[in-house]
PDB file of C-alpha atoms and ligand atoms in Angstrom:
ATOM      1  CA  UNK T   1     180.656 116.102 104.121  1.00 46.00           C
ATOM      2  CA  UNK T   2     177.157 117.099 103.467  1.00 49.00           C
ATOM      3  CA  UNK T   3     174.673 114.448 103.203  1.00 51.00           C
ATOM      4  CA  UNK T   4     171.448 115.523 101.476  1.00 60.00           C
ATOM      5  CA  UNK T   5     168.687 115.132 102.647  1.00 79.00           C
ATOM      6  CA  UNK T   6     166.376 114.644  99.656  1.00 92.00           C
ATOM      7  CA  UNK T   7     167.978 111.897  96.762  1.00 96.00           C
ATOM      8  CA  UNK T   8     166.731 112.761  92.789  1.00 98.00           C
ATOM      9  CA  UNK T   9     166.969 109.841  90.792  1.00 98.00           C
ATOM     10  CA  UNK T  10     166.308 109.887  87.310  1.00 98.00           C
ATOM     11  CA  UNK T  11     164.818 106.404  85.397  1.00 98.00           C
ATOM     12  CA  UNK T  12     166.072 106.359  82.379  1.00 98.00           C
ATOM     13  CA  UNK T  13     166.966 104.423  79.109  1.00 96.00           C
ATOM     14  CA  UNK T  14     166.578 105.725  75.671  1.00 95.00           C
ATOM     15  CA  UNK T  15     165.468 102.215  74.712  1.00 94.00           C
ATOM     16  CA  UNK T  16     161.188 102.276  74.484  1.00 95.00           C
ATOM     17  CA  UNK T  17     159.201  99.704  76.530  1.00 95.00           C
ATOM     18  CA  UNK T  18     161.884  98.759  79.077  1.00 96.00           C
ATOM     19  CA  UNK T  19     160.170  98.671  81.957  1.00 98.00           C
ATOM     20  CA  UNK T  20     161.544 102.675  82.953  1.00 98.00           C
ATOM     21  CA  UNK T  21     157.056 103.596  83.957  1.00 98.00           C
ATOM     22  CA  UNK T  22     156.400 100.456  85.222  1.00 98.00           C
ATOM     23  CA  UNK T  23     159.642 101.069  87.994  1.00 98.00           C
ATOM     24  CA  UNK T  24     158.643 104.574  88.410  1.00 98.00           C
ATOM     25  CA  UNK T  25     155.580 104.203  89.723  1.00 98.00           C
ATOM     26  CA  UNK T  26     156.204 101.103  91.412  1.00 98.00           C
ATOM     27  CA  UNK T  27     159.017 101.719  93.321  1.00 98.00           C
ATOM     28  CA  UNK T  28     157.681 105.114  94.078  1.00 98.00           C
ATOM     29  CA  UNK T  29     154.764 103.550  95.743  1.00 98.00           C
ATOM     30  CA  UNK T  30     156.447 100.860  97.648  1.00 97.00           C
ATOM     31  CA  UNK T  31     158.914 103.685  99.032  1.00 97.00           C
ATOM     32  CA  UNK T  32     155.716 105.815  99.901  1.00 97.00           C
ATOM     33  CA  UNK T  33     154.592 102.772 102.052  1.00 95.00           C
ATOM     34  CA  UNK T  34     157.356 102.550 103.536  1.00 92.00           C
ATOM     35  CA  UNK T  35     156.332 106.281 104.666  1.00 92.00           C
ATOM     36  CA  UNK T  36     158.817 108.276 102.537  1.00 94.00           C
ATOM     37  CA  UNK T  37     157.713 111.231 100.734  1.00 97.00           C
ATOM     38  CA  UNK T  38     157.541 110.954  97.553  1.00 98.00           C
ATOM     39  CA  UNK T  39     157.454 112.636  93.898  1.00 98.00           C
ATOM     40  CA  UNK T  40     157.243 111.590  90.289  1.00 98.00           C
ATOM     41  CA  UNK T  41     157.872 114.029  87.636  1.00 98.00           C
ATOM     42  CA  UNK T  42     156.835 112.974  84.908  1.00 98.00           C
ATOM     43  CA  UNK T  43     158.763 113.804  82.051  1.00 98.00           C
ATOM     44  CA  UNK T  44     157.707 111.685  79.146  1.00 97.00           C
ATOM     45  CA  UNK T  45     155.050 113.377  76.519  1.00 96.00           C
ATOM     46  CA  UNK T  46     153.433 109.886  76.901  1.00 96.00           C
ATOM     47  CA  UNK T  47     152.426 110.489  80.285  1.00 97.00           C
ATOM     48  CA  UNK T  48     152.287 107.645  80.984  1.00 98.00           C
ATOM     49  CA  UNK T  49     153.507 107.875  84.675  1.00 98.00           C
ATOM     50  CA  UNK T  50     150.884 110.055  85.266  1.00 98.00           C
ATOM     51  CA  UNK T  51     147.826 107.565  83.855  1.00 98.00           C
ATOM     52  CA  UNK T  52     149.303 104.565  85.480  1.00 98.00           C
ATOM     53  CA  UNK T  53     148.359 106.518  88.587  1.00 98.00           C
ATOM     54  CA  UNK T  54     145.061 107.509  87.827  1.00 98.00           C
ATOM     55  CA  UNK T  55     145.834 111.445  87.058  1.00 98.00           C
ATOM     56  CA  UNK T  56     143.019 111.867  84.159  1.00 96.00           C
ATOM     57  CA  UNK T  57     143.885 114.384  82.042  1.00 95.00           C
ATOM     58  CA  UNK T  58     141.219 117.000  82.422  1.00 95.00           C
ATOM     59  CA  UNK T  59     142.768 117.111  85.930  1.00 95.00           C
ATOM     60  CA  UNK T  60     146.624 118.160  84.803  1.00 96.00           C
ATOM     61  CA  UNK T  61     145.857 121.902  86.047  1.00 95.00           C
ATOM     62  CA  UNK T  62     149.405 122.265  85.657  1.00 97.00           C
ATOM     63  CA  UNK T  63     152.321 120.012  84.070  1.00 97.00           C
ATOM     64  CA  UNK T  64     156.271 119.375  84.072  1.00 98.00           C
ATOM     65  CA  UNK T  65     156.268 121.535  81.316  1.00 97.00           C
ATOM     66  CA  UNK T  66     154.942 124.172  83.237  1.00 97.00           C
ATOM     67  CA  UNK T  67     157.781 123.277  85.772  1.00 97.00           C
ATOM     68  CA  UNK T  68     160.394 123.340  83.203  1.00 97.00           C
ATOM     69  CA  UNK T  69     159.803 126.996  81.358  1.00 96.00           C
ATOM     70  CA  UNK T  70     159.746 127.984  85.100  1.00 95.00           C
ATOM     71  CA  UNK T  71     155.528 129.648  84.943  1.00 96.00           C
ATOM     72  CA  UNK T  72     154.803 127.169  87.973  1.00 97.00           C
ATOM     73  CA  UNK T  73     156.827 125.815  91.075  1.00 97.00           C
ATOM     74  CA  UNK T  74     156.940 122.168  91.564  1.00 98.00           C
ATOM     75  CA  UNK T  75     154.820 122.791  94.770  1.00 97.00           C
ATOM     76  CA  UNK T  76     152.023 123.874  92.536  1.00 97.00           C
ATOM     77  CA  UNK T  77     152.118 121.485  89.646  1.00 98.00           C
ATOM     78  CA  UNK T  78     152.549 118.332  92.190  1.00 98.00           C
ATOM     79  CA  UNK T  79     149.290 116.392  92.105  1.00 98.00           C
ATOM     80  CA  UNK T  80     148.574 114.283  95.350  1.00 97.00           C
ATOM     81  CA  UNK T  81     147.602 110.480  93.731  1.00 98.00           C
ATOM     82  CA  UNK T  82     145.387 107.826  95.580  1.00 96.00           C
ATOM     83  CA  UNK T  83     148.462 106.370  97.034  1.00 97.00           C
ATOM     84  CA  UNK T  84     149.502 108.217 100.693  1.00 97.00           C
ATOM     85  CA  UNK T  85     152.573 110.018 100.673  1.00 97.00           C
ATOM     86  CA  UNK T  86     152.857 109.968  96.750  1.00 98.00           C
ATOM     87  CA  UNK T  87     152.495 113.622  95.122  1.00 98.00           C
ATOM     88  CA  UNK T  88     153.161 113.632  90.945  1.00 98.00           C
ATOM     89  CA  UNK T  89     154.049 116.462  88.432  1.00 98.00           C
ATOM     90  CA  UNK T  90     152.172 115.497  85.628  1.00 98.00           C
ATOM     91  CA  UNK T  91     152.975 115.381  82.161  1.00 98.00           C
ATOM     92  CA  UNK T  92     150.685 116.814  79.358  1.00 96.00           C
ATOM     93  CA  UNK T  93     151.476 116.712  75.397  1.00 95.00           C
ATOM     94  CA  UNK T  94     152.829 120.497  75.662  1.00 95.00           C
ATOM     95  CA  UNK T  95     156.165 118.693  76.807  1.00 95.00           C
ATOM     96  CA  UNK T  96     156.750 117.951  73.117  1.00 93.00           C
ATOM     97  CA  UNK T  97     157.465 121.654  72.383  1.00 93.00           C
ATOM     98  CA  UNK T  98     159.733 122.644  75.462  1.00 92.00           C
ATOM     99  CA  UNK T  99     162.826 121.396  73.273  1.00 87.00           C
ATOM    100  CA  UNK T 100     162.142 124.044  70.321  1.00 87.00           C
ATOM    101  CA  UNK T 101     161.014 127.000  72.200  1.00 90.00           C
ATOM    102  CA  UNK T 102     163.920 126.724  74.903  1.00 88.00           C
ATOM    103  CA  UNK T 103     166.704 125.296  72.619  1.00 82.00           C
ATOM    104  CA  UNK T 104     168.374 128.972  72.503  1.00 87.00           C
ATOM    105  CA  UNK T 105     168.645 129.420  76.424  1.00 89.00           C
ATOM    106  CA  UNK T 106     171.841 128.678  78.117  1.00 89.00           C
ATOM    107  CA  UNK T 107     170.236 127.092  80.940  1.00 94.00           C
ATOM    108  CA  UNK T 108     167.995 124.798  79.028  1.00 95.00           C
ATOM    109  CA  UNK T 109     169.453 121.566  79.992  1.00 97.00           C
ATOM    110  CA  UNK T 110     169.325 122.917  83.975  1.00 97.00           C
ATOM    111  CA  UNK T 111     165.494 123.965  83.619  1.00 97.00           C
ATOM    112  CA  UNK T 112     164.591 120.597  85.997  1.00 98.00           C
ATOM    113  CA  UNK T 113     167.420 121.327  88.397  1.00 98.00           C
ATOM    114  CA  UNK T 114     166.805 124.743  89.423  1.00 97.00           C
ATOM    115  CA  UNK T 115     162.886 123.191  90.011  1.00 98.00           C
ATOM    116  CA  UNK T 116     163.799 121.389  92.307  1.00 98.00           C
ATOM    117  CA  UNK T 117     166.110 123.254  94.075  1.00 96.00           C
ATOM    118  CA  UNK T 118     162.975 125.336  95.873  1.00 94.00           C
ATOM    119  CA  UNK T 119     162.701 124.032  99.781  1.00 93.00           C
ATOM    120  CA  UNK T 120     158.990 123.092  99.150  1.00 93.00           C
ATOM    121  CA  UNK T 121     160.238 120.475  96.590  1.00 94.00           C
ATOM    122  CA  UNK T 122     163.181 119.205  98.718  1.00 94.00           C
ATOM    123  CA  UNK T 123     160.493 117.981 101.922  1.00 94.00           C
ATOM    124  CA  UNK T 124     160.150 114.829  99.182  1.00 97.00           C
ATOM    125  CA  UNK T 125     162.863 111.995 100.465  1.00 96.00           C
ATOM    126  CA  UNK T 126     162.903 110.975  97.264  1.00 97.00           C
ATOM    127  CA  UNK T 127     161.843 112.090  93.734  1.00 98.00           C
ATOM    128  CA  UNK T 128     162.064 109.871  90.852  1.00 98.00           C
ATOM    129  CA  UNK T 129     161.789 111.517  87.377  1.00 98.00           C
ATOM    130  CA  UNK T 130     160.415 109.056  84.551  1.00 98.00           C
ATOM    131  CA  UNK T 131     161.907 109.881  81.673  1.00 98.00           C
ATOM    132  CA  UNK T 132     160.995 109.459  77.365  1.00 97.00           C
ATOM    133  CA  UNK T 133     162.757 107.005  75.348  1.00 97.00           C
ATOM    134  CA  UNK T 134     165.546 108.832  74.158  1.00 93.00           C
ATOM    135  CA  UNK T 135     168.245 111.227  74.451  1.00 93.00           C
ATOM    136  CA  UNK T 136     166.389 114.278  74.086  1.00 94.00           C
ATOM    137  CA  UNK T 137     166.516 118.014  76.424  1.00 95.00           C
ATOM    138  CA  UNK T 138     164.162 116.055  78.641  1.00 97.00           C
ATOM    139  CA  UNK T 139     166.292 113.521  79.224  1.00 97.00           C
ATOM    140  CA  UNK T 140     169.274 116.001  79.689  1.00 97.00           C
ATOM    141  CA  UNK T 141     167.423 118.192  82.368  1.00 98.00           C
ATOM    142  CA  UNK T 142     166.269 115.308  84.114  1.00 98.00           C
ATOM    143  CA  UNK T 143     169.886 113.780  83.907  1.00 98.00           C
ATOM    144  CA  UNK T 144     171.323 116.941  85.023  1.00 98.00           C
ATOM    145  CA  UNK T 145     168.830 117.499  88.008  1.00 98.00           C
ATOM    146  CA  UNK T 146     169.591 113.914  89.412  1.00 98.00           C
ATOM    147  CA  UNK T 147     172.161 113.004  92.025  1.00 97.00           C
ATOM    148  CA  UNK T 148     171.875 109.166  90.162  1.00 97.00           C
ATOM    149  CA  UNK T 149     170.483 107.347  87.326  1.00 98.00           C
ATOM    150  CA  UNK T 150     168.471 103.906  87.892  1.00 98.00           C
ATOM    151  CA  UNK T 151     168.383 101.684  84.815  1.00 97.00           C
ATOM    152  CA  UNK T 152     165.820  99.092  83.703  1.00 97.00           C
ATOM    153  CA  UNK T 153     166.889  96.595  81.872  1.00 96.00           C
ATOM    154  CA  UNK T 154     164.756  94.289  79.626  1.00 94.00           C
ATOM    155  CA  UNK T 155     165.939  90.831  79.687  1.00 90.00           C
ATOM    156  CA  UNK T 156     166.748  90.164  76.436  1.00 87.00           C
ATOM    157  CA  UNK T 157     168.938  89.930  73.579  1.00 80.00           C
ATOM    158  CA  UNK T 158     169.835  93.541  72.942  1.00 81.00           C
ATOM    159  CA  UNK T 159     169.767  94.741  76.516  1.00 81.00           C
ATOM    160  CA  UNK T 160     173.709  94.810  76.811  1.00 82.00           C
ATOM    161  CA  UNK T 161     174.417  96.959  73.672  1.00 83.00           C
ATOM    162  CA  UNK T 162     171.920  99.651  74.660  1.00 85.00           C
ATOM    163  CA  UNK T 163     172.975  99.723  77.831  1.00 88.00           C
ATOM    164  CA  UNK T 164     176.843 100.443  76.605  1.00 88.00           C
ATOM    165  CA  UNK T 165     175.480 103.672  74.710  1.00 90.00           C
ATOM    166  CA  UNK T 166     173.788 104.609  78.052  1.00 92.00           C
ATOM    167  CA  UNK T 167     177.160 104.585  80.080  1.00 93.00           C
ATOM    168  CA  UNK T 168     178.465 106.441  77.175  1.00 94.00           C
ATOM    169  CA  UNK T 169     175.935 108.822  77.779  1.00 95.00           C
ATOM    170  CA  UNK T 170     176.623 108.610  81.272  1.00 96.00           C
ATOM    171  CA  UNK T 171     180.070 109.771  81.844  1.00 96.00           C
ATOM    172  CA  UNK T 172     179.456 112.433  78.392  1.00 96.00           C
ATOM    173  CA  UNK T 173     177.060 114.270  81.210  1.00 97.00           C
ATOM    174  CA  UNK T 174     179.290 113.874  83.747  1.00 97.00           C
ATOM    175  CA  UNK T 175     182.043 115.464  82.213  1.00 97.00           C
ATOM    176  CA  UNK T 176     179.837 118.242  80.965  1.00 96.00           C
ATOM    177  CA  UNK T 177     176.684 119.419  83.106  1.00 96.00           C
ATOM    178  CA  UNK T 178     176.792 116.869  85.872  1.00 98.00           C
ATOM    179  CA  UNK T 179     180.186 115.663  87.480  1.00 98.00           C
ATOM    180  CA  UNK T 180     178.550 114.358  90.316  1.00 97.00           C
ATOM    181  CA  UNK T 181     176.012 111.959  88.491  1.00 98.00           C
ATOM    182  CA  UNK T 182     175.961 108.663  90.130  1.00 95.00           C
ATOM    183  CA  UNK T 183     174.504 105.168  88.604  1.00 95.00           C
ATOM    184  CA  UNK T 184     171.813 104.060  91.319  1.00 96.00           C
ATOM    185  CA  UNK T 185     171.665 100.864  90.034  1.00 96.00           C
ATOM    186  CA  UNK T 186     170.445  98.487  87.385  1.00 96.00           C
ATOM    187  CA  UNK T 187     167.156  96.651  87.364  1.00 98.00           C
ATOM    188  CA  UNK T 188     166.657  93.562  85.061  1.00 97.00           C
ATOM    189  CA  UNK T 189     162.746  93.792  84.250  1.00 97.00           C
ATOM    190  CA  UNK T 190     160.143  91.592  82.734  1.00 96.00           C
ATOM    191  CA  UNK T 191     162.684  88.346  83.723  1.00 96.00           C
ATOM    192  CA  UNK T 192     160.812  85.093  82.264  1.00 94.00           C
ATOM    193  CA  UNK T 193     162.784  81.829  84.044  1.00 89.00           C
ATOM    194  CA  UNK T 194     161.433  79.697  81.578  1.00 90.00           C
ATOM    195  CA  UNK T 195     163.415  81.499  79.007  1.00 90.00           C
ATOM    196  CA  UNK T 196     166.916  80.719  78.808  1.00 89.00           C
ATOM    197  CA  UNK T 197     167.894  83.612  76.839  1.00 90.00           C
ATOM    198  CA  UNK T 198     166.442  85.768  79.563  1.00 91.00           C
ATOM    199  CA  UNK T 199     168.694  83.554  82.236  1.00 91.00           C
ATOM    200  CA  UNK T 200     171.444  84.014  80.063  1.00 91.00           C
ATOM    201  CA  UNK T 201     171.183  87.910  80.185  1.00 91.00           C
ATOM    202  CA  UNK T 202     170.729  88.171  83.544  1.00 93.00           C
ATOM    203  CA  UNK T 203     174.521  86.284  83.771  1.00 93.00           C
ATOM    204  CA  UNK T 204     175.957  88.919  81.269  1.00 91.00           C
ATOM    205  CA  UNK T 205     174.543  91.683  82.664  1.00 92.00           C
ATOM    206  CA  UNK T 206     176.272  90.572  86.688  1.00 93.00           C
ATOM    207  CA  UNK T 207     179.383  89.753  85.299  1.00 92.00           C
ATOM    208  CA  UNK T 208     179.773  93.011  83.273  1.00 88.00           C
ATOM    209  CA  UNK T 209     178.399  95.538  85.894  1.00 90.00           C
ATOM    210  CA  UNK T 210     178.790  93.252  88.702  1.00 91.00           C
ATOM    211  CA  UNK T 211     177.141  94.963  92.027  1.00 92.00           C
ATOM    212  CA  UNK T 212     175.312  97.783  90.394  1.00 94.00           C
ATOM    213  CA  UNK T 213     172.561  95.206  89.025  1.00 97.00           C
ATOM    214  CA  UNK T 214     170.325  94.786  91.867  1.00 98.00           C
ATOM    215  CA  UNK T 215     169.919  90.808  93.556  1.00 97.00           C
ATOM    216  CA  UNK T 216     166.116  91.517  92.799  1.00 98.00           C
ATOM    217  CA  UNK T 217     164.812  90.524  89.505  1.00 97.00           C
ATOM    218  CA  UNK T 218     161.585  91.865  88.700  1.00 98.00           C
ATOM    219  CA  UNK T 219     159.423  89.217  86.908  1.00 97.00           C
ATOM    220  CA  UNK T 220     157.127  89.556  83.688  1.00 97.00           C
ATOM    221  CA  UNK T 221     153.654  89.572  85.230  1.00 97.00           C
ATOM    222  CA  UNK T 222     150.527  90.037  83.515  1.00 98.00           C
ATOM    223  CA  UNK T 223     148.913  91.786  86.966  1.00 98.00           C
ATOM    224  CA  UNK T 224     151.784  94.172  86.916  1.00 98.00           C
ATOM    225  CA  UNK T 225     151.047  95.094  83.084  1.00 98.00           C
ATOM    226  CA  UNK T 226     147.182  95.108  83.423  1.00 98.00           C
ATOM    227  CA  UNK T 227     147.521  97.523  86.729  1.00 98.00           C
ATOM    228  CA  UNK T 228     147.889 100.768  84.688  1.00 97.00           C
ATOM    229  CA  UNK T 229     144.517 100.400  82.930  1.00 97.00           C
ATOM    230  CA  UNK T 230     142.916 100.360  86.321  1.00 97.00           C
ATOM    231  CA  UNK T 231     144.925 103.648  86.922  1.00 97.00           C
ATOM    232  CA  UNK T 232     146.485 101.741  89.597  1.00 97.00           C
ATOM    233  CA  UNK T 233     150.224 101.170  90.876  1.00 98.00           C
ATOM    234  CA  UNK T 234     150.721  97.283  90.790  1.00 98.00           C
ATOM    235  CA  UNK T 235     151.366  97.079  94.051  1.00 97.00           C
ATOM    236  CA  UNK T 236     147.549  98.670  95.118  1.00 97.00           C
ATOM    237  CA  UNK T 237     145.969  96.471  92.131  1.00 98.00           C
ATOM    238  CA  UNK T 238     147.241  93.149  93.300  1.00 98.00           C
ATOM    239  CA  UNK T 239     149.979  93.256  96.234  1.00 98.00           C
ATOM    240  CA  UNK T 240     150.334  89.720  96.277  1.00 98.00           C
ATOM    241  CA  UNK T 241     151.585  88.919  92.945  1.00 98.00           C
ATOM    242  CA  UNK T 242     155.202  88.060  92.285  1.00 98.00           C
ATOM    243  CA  UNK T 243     155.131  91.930  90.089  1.00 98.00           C
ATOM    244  CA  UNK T 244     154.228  93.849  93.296  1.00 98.00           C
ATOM    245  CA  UNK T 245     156.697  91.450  96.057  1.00 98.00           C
ATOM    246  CA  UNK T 246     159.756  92.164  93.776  1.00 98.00           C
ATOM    247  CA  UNK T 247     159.081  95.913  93.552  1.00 98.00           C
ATOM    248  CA  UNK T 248     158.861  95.585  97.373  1.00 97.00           C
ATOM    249  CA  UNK T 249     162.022  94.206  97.456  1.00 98.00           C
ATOM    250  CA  UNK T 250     163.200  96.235  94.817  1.00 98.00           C
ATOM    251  CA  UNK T 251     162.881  99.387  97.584  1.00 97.00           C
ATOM    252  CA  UNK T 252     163.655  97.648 100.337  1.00 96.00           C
ATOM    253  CA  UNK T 253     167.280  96.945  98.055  1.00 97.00           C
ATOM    254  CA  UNK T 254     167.313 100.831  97.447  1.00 97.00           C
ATOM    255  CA  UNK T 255     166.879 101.932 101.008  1.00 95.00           C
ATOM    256  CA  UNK T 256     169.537  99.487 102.168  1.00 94.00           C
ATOM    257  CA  UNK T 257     172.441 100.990  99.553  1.00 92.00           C
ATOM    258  CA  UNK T 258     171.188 104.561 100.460  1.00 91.00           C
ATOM    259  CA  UNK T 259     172.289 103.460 103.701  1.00 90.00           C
ATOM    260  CA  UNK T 260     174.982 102.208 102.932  1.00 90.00           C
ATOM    261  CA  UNK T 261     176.107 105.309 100.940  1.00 87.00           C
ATOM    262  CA  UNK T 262     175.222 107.944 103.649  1.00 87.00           C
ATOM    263  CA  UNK T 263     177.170 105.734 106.155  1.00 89.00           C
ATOM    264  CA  UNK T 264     180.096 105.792 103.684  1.00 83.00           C
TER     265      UNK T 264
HETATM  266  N1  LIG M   1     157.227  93.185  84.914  1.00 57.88           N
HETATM  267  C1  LIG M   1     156.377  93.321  83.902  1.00 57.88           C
HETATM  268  N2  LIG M   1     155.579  92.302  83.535  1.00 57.88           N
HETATM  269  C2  LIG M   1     154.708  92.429  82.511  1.00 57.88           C
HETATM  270  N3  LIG M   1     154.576  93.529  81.778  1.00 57.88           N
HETATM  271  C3  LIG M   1     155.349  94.570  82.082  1.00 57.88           C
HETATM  272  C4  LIG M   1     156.298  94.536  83.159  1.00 57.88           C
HETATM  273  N4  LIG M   1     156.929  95.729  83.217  1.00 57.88           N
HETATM  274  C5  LIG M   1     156.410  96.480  82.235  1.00 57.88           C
HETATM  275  N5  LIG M   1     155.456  95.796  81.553  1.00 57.88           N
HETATM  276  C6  LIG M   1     154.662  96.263  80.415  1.00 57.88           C
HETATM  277  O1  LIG M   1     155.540  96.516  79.338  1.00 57.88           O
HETATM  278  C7  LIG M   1     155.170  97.712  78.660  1.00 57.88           C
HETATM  279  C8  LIG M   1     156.337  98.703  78.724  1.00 57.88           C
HETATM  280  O2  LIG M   1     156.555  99.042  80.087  1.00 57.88           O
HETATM  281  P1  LIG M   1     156.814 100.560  80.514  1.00 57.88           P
HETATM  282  O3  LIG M   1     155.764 101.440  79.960  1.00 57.88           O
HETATM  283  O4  LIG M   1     157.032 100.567  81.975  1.00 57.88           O
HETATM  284  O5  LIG M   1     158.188 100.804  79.762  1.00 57.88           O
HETATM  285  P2  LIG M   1     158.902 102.206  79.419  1.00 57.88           P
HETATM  286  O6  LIG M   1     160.350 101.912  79.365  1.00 57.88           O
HETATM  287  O7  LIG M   1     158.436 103.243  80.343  1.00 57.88           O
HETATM  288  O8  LIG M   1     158.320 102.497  77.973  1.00 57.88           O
HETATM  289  P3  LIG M   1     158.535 103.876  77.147  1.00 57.88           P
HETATM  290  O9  LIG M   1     159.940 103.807  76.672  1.00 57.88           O
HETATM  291  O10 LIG M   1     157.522 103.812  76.052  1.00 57.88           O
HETATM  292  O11 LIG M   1     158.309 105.006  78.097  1.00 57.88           O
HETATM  293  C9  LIG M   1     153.925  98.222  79.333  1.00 57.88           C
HETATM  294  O12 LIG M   1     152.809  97.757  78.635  1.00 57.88           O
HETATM  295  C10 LIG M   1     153.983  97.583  80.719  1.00 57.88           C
HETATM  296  O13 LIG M   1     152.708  97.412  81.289  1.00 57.88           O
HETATM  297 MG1  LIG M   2     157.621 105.139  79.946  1.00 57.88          MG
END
């Protein structure tokens, strides 16, 4: 069996305000401590990925859309951000047109996936693609591209039902552009203990999914949502806080299954 080298995984949930930015960029950064090498591609219109870390927009030379109609190589859209070993395709409005002016191509959905199949992009341990709320081409390529898909999950009410429309989702891609798509894991964000509804979530969602929800629960924190105004991953803007030590262990959680899988 070949083990690759390089592991793609796409952050996605087609419900809004999840938490799906907020992991990107902080588990990116935490792995990049670690001294992986890391990329974001950022494939949300909202670029928000890409202002969370500080990439001001005059500076988006080139973008993921760029990346996606195929005029520019991941190597020379990547943007290196303040954080060592943390390079980002940005994102720039001109995303919001890829899906009409590529919806007649046969390879639309595989636009990300032969991207990053260059060598230059494949030196990054680990790319994480941050991806729009919703079901859209984006989300397709990026789904497609991936080797697994990491899900936040708000703690709240209507996390389970969303999340059943996801799996859905899921296994429809795997039976049609991407057999091999694997569910990294879940992530319950923006947990509040003092909320029993939240609690109560966090039981549903372990006894339904079981050992795909990571043990790490990644707590609502004001630092962690006041970091992207500073253009700042959490974990630079205030390491201490309880936001930044879960996304730590968050990685530290990811490492150990990838581990576990390549020993497998
Ligand atoms: N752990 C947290 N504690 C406090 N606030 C948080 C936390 N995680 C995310 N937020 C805040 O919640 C909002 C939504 O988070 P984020 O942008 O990461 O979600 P998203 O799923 O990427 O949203 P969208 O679907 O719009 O792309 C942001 O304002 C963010 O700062
Ligand atoms: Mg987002």
């Amino acid at each position: 069996m070949t083990v690759e080298k390089n592991r793609i995984i796409t952050i996605a949930n087609q419900k809004g305000g999840v938490g799906k930015t907020t992991t990107a960029i902080n588990l990116a950064t935490a792995l990049a401590a670690i001294g992986e090498r890391v990329l974001i591609v950022d494939l949300d219109p909202q670029g928000n990925a890409s202002t969370g870390l500080g990439i001001d927009r005059r500076d988006r030379k080139f973008s993921s859309y760029d990346v996606l109609v195929g005029s520019r190589s991941v190597a020379e859209a990547a943007i290196e951000t303040a954080v060592p070993n943390l390079a980002i395709v940005p994102s720039t409005l001109d995303l919001l047109g890829f899906e009409m002016e590529i919806a007649q191509q046969a390879d639309r959905v595989f636009r990300l996936k032969k991207a990053l199949a260059t060598d230059d992009a494949r030196r990054f341990t680990y790319v994480l693609v941050d991806c729009p709320p919703s079901f859209n081409l984006l989300t397709m390529n990026a789904m497609a591209a991936a080797h697994s898909v990491l899900v936040p999950l708000q703690c709240e009410f209507f996390a389970l039902e969303g999340l059943s429309q996801l799996l859905e989702t899921i296994s429809q891609v795997r039976q049609t552009v991407n057999p091999s798509l694997d569910i990294q894991g879940i992530v319950l964000t923006m947990f509040d203990a003092r909320n029993n509804l939240a609690q109560q979530v966090v039981s549903d969602v372990r006894t339904h999914l079981g050992e795909k929800v990571y043990t790490t629960l990644i707590p609502r924190n004001v630092r962690v949502s006041e970091a992207p105004s500073y253009g700042k991953p959490a974990i630079l803007y205030d390491l201490k806080c309880a936001g930044s030590q879960a996304y730590l262990q968050l990685a530290s959680e990811v490492i150990q299954r990838e581990r576990q899988r390549k020993a497998a």
